[in-house]
XYZ file of C-alpha atoms in Angstrom:
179
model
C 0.000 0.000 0.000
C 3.198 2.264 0.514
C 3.697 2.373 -3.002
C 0.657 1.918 -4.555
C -0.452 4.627 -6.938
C -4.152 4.273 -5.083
C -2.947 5.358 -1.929
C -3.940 9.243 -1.337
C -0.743 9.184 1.056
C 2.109 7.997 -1.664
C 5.273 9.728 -1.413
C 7.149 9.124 -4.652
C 11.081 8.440 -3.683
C 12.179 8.580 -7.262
C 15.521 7.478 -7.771
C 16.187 5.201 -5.004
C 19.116 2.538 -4.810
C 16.605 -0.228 -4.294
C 14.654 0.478 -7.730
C 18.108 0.671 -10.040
C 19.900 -2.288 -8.129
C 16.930 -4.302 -8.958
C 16.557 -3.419 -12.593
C 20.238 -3.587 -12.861
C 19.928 -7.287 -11.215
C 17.111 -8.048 -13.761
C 18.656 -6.283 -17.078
C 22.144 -8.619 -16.235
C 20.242 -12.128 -15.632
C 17.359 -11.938 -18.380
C 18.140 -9.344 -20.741
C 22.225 -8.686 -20.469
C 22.341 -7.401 -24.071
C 20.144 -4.282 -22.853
C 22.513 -3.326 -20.619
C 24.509 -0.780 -22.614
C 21.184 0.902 -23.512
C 20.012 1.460 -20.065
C 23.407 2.420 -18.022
C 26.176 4.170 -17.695
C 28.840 2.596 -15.204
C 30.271 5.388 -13.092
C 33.552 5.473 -10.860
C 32.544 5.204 -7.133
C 33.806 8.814 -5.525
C 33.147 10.657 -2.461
C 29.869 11.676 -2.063
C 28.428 8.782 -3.951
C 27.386 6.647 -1.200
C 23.604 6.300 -1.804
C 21.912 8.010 -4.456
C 19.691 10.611 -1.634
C 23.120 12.537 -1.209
C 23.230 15.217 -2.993
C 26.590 14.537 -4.875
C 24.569 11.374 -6.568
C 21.394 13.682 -7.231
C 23.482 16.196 -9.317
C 24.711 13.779 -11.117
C 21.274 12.246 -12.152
C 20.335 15.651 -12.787
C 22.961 16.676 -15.082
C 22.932 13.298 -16.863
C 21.103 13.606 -20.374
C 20.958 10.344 -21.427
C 18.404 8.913 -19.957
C 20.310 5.749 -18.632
C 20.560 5.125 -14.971
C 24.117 5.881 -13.372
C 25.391 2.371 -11.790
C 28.629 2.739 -9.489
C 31.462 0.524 -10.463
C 30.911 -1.477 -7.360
C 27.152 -2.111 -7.921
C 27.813 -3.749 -11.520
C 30.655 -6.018 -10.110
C 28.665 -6.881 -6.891
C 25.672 -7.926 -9.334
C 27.834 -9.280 -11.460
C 29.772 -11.678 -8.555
C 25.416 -12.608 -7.038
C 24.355 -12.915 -11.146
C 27.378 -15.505 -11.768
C 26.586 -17.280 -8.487
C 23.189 -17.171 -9.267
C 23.031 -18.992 -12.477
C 26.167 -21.274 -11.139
C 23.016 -23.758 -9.328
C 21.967 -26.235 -11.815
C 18.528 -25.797 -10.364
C 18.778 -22.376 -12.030
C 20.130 -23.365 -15.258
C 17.500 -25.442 -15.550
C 14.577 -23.071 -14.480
C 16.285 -20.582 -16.862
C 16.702 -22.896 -19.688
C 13.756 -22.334 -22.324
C 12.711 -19.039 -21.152
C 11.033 -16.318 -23.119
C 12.182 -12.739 -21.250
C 10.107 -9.787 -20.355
C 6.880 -10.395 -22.036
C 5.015 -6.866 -21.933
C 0.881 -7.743 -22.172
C -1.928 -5.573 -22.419
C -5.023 -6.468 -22.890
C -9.070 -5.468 -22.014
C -11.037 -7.154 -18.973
C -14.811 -5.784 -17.876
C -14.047 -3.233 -19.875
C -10.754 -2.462 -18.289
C -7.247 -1.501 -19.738
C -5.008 -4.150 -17.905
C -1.549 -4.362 -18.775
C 1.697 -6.618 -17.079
C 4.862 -6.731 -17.841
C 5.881 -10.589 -17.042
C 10.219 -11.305 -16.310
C 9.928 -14.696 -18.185
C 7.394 -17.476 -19.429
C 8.171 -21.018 -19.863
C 6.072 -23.347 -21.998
C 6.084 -27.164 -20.553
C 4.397 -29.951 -21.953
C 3.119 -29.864 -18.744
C 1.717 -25.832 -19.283
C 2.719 -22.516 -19.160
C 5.274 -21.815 -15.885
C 5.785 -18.005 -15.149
C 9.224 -17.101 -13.343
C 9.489 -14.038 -11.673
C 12.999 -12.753 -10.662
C 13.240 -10.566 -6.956
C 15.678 -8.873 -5.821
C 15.680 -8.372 -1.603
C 17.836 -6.604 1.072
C 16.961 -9.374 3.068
C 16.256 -12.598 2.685
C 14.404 -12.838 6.169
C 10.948 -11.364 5.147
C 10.523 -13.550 2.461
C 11.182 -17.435 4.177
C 7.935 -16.421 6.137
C 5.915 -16.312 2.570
C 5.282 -14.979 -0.738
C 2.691 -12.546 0.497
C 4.448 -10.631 3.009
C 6.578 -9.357 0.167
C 3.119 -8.253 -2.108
C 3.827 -11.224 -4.587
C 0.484 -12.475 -4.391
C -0.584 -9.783 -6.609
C 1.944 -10.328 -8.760
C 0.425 -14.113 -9.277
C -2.870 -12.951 -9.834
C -2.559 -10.148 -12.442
C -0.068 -12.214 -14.408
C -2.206 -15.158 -14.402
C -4.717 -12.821 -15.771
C -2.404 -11.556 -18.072
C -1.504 -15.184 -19.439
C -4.914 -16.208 -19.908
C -5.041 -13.041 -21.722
C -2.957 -14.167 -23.931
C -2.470 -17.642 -24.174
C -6.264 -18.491 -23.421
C -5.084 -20.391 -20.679
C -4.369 -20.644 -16.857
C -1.041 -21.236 -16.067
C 0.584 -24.272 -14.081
C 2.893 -23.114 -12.081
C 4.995 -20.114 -10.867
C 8.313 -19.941 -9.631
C 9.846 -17.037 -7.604
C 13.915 -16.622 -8.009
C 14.165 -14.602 -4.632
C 17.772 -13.236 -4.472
C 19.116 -11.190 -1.549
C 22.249 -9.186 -1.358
């Protein structure tokens, strides 16, 4: 509810760490060849320690690009989890066969809907949706999918399937990676 755009109390953060360590996460597992359109890899400096100090924010401000600034030590920390990550051959194998980032829209009860899914999978056993999260901490999440909103996630992207596919899918698996 923090977040949502529904809530009369939202405070947009904008920028935040969170938000470009967690596209950066997704853009180097699922779609690495996007990467040079989407960010600039910057020397880490003084004053760059989070991107709410002020150094960080003029730099965002003055940068004209419209790719997100990534310190040097973000990219090779992602890069070190990202290798680890897809090092598990229960990974490779939830990986393998994937179709990435499948934007759908589409019209329910008379209702715009759209979704933007991080990978499908078709089985011969159904259609498998994998969704990639990147967490602080892994704590929250061990106590279930919904404390971390994911439920929502499962619904509107099996509505999104159906959608397109014209059918409900079998399964979905969360990759839930923590720093």
């Amino acid at each position: 509810w923090k977040k949502c755009v529904f809530n009369p109390n939202r405070v947009d953060e904008g920028i935040t760490d969170a938000l470009v360590n967690g596209r950066l996460a997704h853009t180097l597992l699922l779609e690495p060849n996007k990467f040079d359109d989407e960010y600039i890899i910057i020397p880490d400096q003084r004053g760059f320690s989070s991107r709410k100090t002020q150094a960080f924010q003029k730099a965002i401000e003055e940068n004209k690009t419209g790719k997100d600034l990534v310190l040097q030590s973000e990219f090779d920390s992602w890069i070190h989890r990202i290798k680890t990550l897809v090092s598990y051959d229960l990974v490779k194998s939830i990986l393998k066969g994937i179709q990435i980032e499948k934007p759908i829209i589409w019209q329910e009860k008379g209702l715009t809907l759209k979704a933007k899914l991080d990978a499908v999978k078709n089985t011969p056993q159904g259609i498998v949706l994998i969704e990639y999260k990147t967490t602080s901490t892994i704590e929250k999440n061990v106590k279930g999918i919904d404390l971390g909103g994911y439920v929502f996630d499962v619904g509107m992207q099996s509505k999104a399937i159906e959608a397109l596919y014209g059918q409900t899918p079998t399964k979905m698996i969360f990759l839930i990676q923590s720093s």
